[in-house]
Coordinates of C-alpha atoms in Angstrom, one line a residue:
X1 CA 46.1 44.7 10.7
X2 CA 48.6 47.4 10.0
X3 CA 52.3 46.6 9.6
X4 CA 54.7 48.9 11.5
X5 CA 58.4 49.0 11.0
X6 CA 60.6 51.1 13.4
X7 CA 63.8 52.6 12.2
X8 CA 65.5 54.6 15.0
X9 CA 63.3 57.4 16.3
X10 CA 60.8 57.1 13.5
X11 CA 58.5 54.3 12.3
X12 CA 56.7 53.4 9.1
X13 CA 53.0 52.2 9.0
X14 CA 51.6 50.3 6.1
X15 CA 47.9 49.5 6.1
X16 CA 45.7 47.4 3.9
X17 CA 43.1 48.7 1.5
X18 CA 40.2 47.4 3.6
X19 CA 41.4 49.4 6.7
X20 CA 40.8 53.0 7.4
X21 CA 43.8 54.5 9.3
X22 CA 43.5 57.8 11.3
X23 CA 46.6 59.4 12.7
X24 CA 46.2 61.9 15.5
X25 CA 48.8 64.4 16.7
X26 CA 48.1 66.7 19.7
X27 CA 44.4 65.6 19.6
X28 CA 43.9 66.5 16.0
X29 CA 43.5 64.4 12.9
X30 CA 46.7 64.6 10.8
X31 CA 46.0 61.8 8.3
X32 CA 42.9 59.8 7.5
X33 CA 42.3 57.3 4.7
X34 CA 42.3 53.7 3.5
X35 CA 45.5 51.8 2.6
X36 CA 47.8 54.6 3.9
X37 CA 51.6 54.4 4.1
X38 CA 53.4 57.0 6.2
X39 CA 56.2 57.8 8.6
X40 CA 55.5 59.0 12.1
X41 CA 57.2 59.5 15.4
X42 CA 55.8 57.0 18.0
X43 CA 56.3 59.3 21.0
X44 CA 54.0 62.0 19.5
X45 CA 51.4 60.0 17.4
X46 CA 48.2 58.2 18.2
X47 CA 46.8 55.9 15.4
X48 CA 43.4 54.2 15.0
X49 CA 42.7 51.5 12.5
X50 CA 39.0 50.9 11.5
X51 CA 38.0 47.9 9.4
X52 CA 35.9 48.9 6.4
X53 CA 34.9 45.4 5.1
X54 CA 31.5 43.9 5.6
X55 CA 31.2 41.7 8.7
X56 CA 28.7 39.2 9.9
X57 CA 27.7 38.3 13.5
X58 CA 25.6 35.4 14.8
X59 CA 22.2 36.2 16.4
X60 CA 20.6 33.9 18.9
X61 CA 17.7 35.0 21.0
X62 CA 15.4 33.0 23.1
X63 CA 12.1 34.6 24.0
X64 CA 8.5 33.9 24.9
X65 CA 5.3 34.2 22.9
X66 CA 2.2 35.9 24.1
X67 CA 0.9 32.6 25.4
X68 CA 4.2 32.0 27.4
X69 CA 5.8 29.5 25.1
X70 CA 9.6 29.5 24.6
X71 CA 10.8 30.2 21.1
X72 CA 14.4 30.4 19.8
X73 CA 15.4 32.7 17.0
X74 CA 18.7 32.1 15.2
X75 CA 20.4 33.9 12.3
X76 CA 23.1 36.3 11.2
X77 CA 23.4 40.1 10.9
X78 CA 25.7 41.8 8.4
X79 CA 27.1 45.3 9.2
X80 CA 29.8 47.6 8.1
X81 CA 31.3 51.0 9.0
X82 CA 29.9 54.0 7.1
X83 CA 31.8 56.8 9.0
X84 CA 35.1 55.6 10.3
X85 CA 36.2 58.9 11.8
X86 CA 33.0 59.1 13.8
X87 CA 33.3 55.5 14.9
X88 CA 36.9 56.1 15.9
X89 CA 35.8 59.0 18.0
X90 CA 33.2 57.0 19.8
X91 CA 34.8 53.6 20.0
X92 CA 38.5 53.0 20.8
X93 CA 40.2 51.5 17.7
X94 CA 43.7 52.6 18.6
X95 CA 46.6 50.2 17.8
X96 CA 49.9 49.5 19.4
X97 CA 52.6 51.5 17.7
X98 CA 55.0 48.7 18.0
X99 CA 52.9 45.7 17.0
X100 CA 50.1 47.2 14.9
X101 CA 47.4 45.3 16.8
X102 CA 44.3 46.7 18.3
X103 CA 44.7 47.5 22.0
X104 CA 41.1 46.7 22.9
X105 CA 38.1 44.8 21.5
X106 CA 36.1 47.4 19.7
X107 CA 34.5 44.9 17.3
X108 CA 32.9 43.0 20.2
X109 CA 31.6 46.2 21.6
X110 CA 29.9 47.1 18.3
X111 CA 28.4 43.7 17.9
X112 CA 27.2 43.8 21.5
X113 CA 25.3 47.0 20.7
X114 CA 23.8 45.4 17.6
X115 CA 22.8 42.3 19.5
X116 CA 21.1 44.4 22.2
X117 CA 19.0 46.3 19.6
X118 CA 18.2 43.1 17.7
X119 CA 17.3 41.2 20.9
X120 CA 14.9 43.9 21.9
X121 CA 13.2 43.8 18.5
X122 CA 13.0 40.0 18.6
X123 CA 11.5 39.9 22.1
X124 CA 8.9 42.5 21.2
X125 CA 7.9 40.6 18.1
X126 CA 7.7 37.3 19.9
X127 CA 5.7 38.7 22.9
X128 CA 3.1 40.2 20.6
X129 CA 1.8 37.0 19.0
X130 CA 0.8 33.5 20.2
X131 CA 3.1 30.7 19.3
X132 CA 0.9 29.1 16.6
X133 CA 0.7 32.5 14.8
X134 CA 4.4 33.0 15.0
X135 CA 5.2 29.6 13.7
X136 CA 2.6 29.9 11.0
X137 CA 4.0 33.2 9.8
X138 CA 7.6 32.0 9.9
X139 CA 10.7 34.2 10.2
X140 CA 10.0 36.6 7.3
X141 CA 7.8 39.1 9.3
X142 CA 10.4 39.2 12.1
X143 CA 13.3 39.7 9.6
X144 CA 11.5 42.6 8.0
X145 CA 10.8 44.2 11.4
X146 CA 14.4 43.6 12.5
X147 CA 15.8 45.3 9.4
X148 CA 13.5 48.3 9.9
X149 CA 14.5 48.7 13.5
X150 CA 18.2 48.4 12.9
X151 CA 18.0 50.9 10.1
X152 CA 16.0 53.4 12.1
X153 CA 17.8 53.0 15.5
X154 CA 20.0 56.1 16.2
X155 CA 22.3 54.0 18.4
X156 CA 24.0 52.7 15.3
X157 CA 23.9 55.8 13.1
X158 CA 25.5 58.0 15.8
X159 CA 28.6 55.8 15.9
X160 CA 28.9 55.5 12.1
X161 CA 27.7 51.9 11.8
X162 CA 24.9 50.5 9.6
X163 CA 23.3 47.0 9.4
X164 CA 23.4 45.8 5.8
X165 CA 21.6 42.4 6.0
X166 CA 19.5 40.3 8.3
X167 CA 19.1 36.6 7.7
X168 CA 17.1 34.4 10.0
X169 CA 17.7 30.7 9.6
X170 CA 15.5 29.3 12.3
X171 CA 12.4 30.2 14.4
X172 CA 11.5 27.2 16.4
X173 CA 9.9 26.3 19.7
X174 CA 11.4 23.9 22.3
X175 CA 11.6 20.3 21.5
X176 CA 8.7 19.4 23.8
X177 CA 6.4 22.1 22.3
X178 CA 7.5 21.2 18.8
X179 CA 6.4 17.6 19.5
X180 CA 3.1 18.8 20.9
X181 CA 2.5 21.0 17.9
X182 CA 3.4 18.2 15.6
X183 CA 0.9 15.9 17.2
X184 CA -2.3 17.2 15.5
X185 CA -0.7 17.2 12.1
X186 CA 0.8 13.7 12.8
X187 CA -2.6 12.5 14.0
X188 CA -4.3 14.0 10.9
X189 CA -1.8 12.3 8.6
X190 CA -2.2 9.1 10.6
X191 CA -5.9 9.3 10.2
X192 CA -5.5 9.8 6.5
X193 CA -3.2 6.9 6.4
X194 CA -5.7 4.8 8.4
X195 CA -8.5 5.9 6.1
X196 CA -6.4 4.9 3.1
X197 CA -5.7 1.5 4.7
X198 CA -9.4 1.0 5.6
X199 CA -10.4 2.1 2.0
X200 CA -7.8 -0.4 0.6
X201 CA -9.1 -3.1 2.9
X202 CA -12.7 -2.3 2.0
X203 CA -11.8 -2.4 -1.7
X204 CA -10.1 -5.8 -1.1
X205 CA -13.2 -7.1 0.7
X206 CA -15.4 -5.8 -2.1
X207 CA -13.2 -7.5 -4.6
X208 CA -13.2 -10.7 -2.6
X209 CA -17.0 -10.4 -2.4
X210 CA -17.3 -9.9 -6.1
X211 CA -15.0 -12.9 -6.7
X212 CA -17.0 -15.0 -4.3
X213 CA -20.2 -13.9 -6.0
X214 CA -18.7 -14.8 -9.4
X215 CA -17.6 -18.2 -8.1
X216 CA -21.1 -18.7 -6.6
X217 CA -22.7 -17.7 -9.8
X218 CA -20.4 -20.0 -11.7
X219 CA -21.1 -22.9 -9.3
X220 CA -24.9 -22.1 -9.6
X221 CA -24.7 -22.1 -13.4
X222 CA -22.7 -25.4 -13.3
X223 CA -25.2 -27.0 -10.9
X224 CA -28.1 -25.8 -13.2
X225 CA -26.3 -27.3 -16.2
X226 CA -25.7 -30.5 -14.3
X227 CA -29.4 -30.6 -13.4
X228 CA -30.3 -30.1 -17.0
X229 CA -27.8 -32.8 -18.0
X230 CA -29.2 -35.2 -15.4
X231 CA -32.7 -34.4 -16.5
X232 CA -31.7 -35.0 -20.1
X233 CA -29.9 -38.2 -19.3
X234 CA -32.9 -39.4 -17.3
X235 CA -35.2 -38.5 -20.2
X236 CA -32.9 -40.3 -22.6
X237 CA -32.8 -43.3 -20.3
X238 CA -36.6 -43.3 -20.1
X239 CA -36.7 -43.0 -23.9
X240 CA -34.3 -45.9 -24.3
X241 CA -36.2 -48.0 -21.7
X242 CA -39.5 -47.2 -23.5
X243 CA -37.9 -48.2 -26.8
X244 CA -36.4 -51.3 -25.3
X245 CA -39.8 -52.2 -23.6
X246 CA -41.6 -51.5 -26.9
X247 CA -39.2 -53.6 -28.8
X248 CA -39.5 -56.4 -26.2
X249 CA -43.3 -56.0 -26.3
X250 CA -43.2 -56.4 -30.1
X251 CA -40.9 -59.4 -29.7
X252 CA -43.2 -60.8 -27.0
X253 CA -46.3 -60.2 -29.1
X254 CA -44.6 -61.9 -32.1
X255 CA -43.5 -64.8 -29.9
X256 CA -47.0 -65.1 -28.4
X257 CA -48.5 -65.0 -31.9
X258 CA -46.0 -67.6 -33.0
X259 CA -46.8 -69.8 -30.0
X260 CA -50.5 -69.2 -30.5
X261 CA -50.2 -70.3 -34.1
X262 CA -48.0 -73.3 -33.2
X263 CA -50.2 -74.3 -30.3
X264 CA -53.3 -73.8 -32.5
X265 CA -51.9 -76.0 -35.1
X266 CA -50.9 -78.6 -32.5
X267 CA -54.4 -78.4 -31.0
X268 CA -55.9 -78.8 -34.4
X269 CA -53.7 -81.8 -35.1
X270 CA -54.6 -83.3 -31.7
X271 CA -58.2 -82.6 -32.4
X272 CA -58.0 -84.4 -35.7
X273 CA -56.1 -87.3 -34.0
X274 CA -58.8 -87.4 -31.3
X275 CA -61.5 -87.4 -33.9
X276 CA -59.8 -90.3 -35.6
X277 CA -59.3 -92.2 -32.4
X278 CA -62.8 -91.4 -31.2
X279 CA -64.4 -94.0 -33.5
X280 CA -61.8 -96.7 -33.0
X281 CA -62.7 -99.6 -30.8
X282 CA -61.0 -99.8 -27.4
X283 CA -58.8 -102.8 -28.5
X284 CA -57.4 -100.8 -31.3
X285 CA -56.8 -97.9 -29.1
X286 CA -55.1 -100.1 -26.6
X287 CA -52.9 -101.5 -29.2
X288 CA -52.0 -98.1 -30.5
X289 CA -51.3 -97.0 -27.0
X290 CA -49.1 -100.0 -26.5
X291 CA -47.2 -99.3 -29.7
X292 CA -46.8 -95.7 -28.8
X293 CA -45.5 -96.7 -25.4
X294 CA -43.2 -99.3 -26.9
X295 CA -41.7 -96.6 -29.3
X296 CA -40.8 -94.5 -26.4
X297 CA -39.3 -97.3 -24.3
X298 CA -35.7 -98.1 -25.1
X299 CA -35.3 -101.5 -23.4
X300 CA -37.9 -103.8 -21.9
X301 CA -36.3 -106.3 -19.7
X302 CA -39.3 -107.8 -18.0
X303 CA -43.0 -107.9 -19.0
X304 CA -45.5 -109.1 -16.4
X305 CA -48.9 -110.3 -17.7
X306 CA -51.4 -111.1 -15.0
X307 CA -54.4 -113.3 -15.6
X308 CA -56.7 -110.3 -15.0
X309 CA -54.9 -108.3 -17.6
X310 CA -55.0 -111.2 -20.1
X311 CA -58.7 -111.9 -19.4
X312 CA -59.6 -108.2 -19.9
X313 CA -57.6 -108.0 -23.1
X314 CA -59.3 -111.2 -24.5
X315 CA -62.7 -109.9 -23.5
X316 CA -62.1 -106.7 -25.3
X317 CA -60.9 -108.6 -28.4
X318 CA -64.0 -110.7 -28.5
X319 CA -66.3 -107.7 -28.3
X320 CA -64.4 -105.9 -31.0
X321 CA -64.2 -108.9 -33.4
X322 CA -67.9 -108.9 -34.5
X323 CA -67.8 -105.1 -35.0
X324 CA -64.7 -105.4 -37.3
X325 CA -66.3 -108.2 -39.2
X326 CA -69.5 -106.2 -39.7
X327 CA -67.6 -103.4 -41.2

């Protein structure tokens, strides 16, 4: 904004280097330049101040794709003045000669024209493609088309303004459409996640099966070894039993042989005794029997001799006496 100082009937204007000042007098340009300082008479002068710095404006356009889906485009457009005198002749940039401020809003008028041109280009681009193609391509094709249209549009060049940059920060559908478009991708990712979970579970089941098979194989091998051990122990027990039985058989045979020998000797002795006793008279045998009996008896308290026993003993003695005498 220019600084104006009034001293009596004249005033001094001091402008900044980023401002182009044009002083008119009687409808003609008297002074024109950037960063001017001059004196003038307020009652006869008309002054315009045009900003020469780069400016940026916000762009927001909501349109529809070829398949009638709402899409919002957001970004910024940079512009600057290339011909300040032409712009001042087409748009009112006059300032108050007491305050130095712009009397109107020329910047808003220029930006409105730029927004109109940009909106038309955006709507044409959005309406020519379906929503999936627009979203897949992104904002770059639209940015290039918008730059070309702004550079070629005569509505800007004829007022001395040029667009210097176009930046699009967002090209997005509505939230409902965005969720709908995200659903296939989300479902595909979810399917991949489920497939990974299933694969992990299958791997875990396979590992558990392998572990179970290893455990079963180990148990089978242990059972086989236990069977071999039991068989070997049974064989050893049978061998021990056979050895013990054989040893007992040998012992029994030895004992039987010993008994046979002893009994044979005893029988031979008895046979010899019987042979000796065979030729003895009955009285002698009776006496020997009595002596044998008496040797085995410890105490005889009573002896009963009946007449029959005494008669029989005497009769035997009488019969045996002649035989003994004859010998």
